[in-house]
Amino acid sequence: MAANATVRIDMELPTDLARLRLPEGVDRRLQALLDKQDRGEPLNVDEAAEAEGLVELSELLTLLRLRAQGSGSSAAE
Amino acid sequence: MNRDYVPLSLQRRVRDRARNRCEYCGISQAFQEATFHVDHVHPRSEEGPTEYENLALACVSCSLRKGARTHALDPATGARVATYNPRHDRWNEHFAVGEDMRIVGRTPSGRATVELLSMNRTLAVAIRVEEARCGRFP
């Protein structure tokens, strides 16, 4: 196989996807970073990258949850 | 969580006033994974006071991107303008929501804020679409 070959993996989403939640400790870490910034202490490069990643993770989990709920209600109709 | 500088009672009042919605992009806290943040509108770094009239509820994305910024470039003109201030400005005067759930700036301040806060990132728009489907947005 060539080094740059693309491998496609089809995955079925679990039916209990709506149960995926942002861990409390992760939420608290994100709050701590936002608190620091809000106190007027700029985030360093690593902290800014971490905060950006945590925001994206939380939004991704939110979207998965909303879509799981949406597909659940569609299936029930 | 060290939030002593914004007392919990004050945070609760700010959340209630915002009806648990981000005061910038308008998304609801309900069904969001991360806890929305109580932010200083006029930043602490510029002596912004920790009082009811200088605080706003922001989703984690808007909070992170706003930071201590109060001005940004209007993408239409390149002029540096004041960003949207939820304590002084009316949301509907500065923003509109398109049918595709993208937020459109109606004023220089609105356009600059949409750009600064990256309000139309793919994930943010996709969440708004789902929220709209459930009748929770706009």
mmCIF file of N, CA, C and O in Angstrom, chain A residues 1-9:
data_model
loop_
_atom_site.group_PDB
_atom_site.id
_atom_site.type_symbol
_atom_site.label_atom_id
_atom_site.label_comp_id
_atom_site.label_asym_id
_atom_site.label_seq_id
_atom_site.Cartn_x
_atom_site.Cartn_y
_atom_site.Cartn_z
ATOM 1 N N MET A 1 0.847 -1.182 0.000
ATOM 2 C CA MET A 1 0.000 0.000 0.000
ATOM 3 C C MET A 1 0.892 1.244 0.000
ATOM 4 O O MET A 1 1.851 1.330 0.748
ATOM 5 N N ALA A 2 0.538 2.224 -0.829
ATOM 6 C CA ALA A 2 1.320 3.449 -0.855
ATOM 7 C C ALA A 2 1.198 4.164 0.485
ATOM 8 O O ALA A 2 0.187 4.062 1.172
ATOM 9 N N ALA A 3 2.251 4.924 0.826
ATOM 10 C CA ALA A 3 2.271 5.574 2.138
ATOM 11 C C ALA A 3 1.126 6.565 2.315
ATOM 12 O O ALA A 3 0.662 6.796 3.428
ATOM 13 N N ASN A 4 0.698 7.173 1.195
ATOM 14 C CA ASN A 4 -0.333 8.194 1.330
ATOM 15 C C ASN A 4 -1.722 7.662 0.967
ATOM 16 O O ASN A 4 -2.630 8.427 0.670
ATOM 17 N N ALA A 5 -1.888 6.345 0.971
ATOM 18 C CA ALA A 5 -3.191 5.782 0.627
ATOM 19 C C ALA A 5 -4.225 6.163 1.683
ATOM 20 O O ALA A 5 -3.909 6.317 2.859
ATOM 21 N N THR A 6 -5.453 6.350 1.242
ATOM 22 C CA THR A 6 -6.528 6.699 2.172
ATOM 23 C C THR A 6 -7.300 5.445 2.541
ATOM 24 O O THR A 6 -7.665 4.651 1.682
ATOM 25 N N VAL A 7 -7.518 5.253 3.821
ATOM 26 C CA VAL A 7 -8.293 4.115 4.289
ATOM 27 C C VAL A 7 -9.643 4.631 4.767
ATOM 28 O O VAL A 7 -9.711 5.531 5.601
ATOM 29 N N ARG A 8 -10.696 4.122 4.233
ATOM 30 C CA ARG A 8 -12.026 4.566 4.648
ATOM 31 C C ARG A 8 -12.625 3.542 5.608
ATOM 32 O O ARG A 8 -12.640 2.353 5.325
ATOM 33 N N ILE A 9 -13.061 4.013 6.734
ATOM 34 C CA ILE A 9 -13.683 3.132 7.713
ATOM 35 C C ILE A 9 -15.110 3.614 7.945
ATOM 36 O O ILE A 9 -15.332 4.753 8.357
#
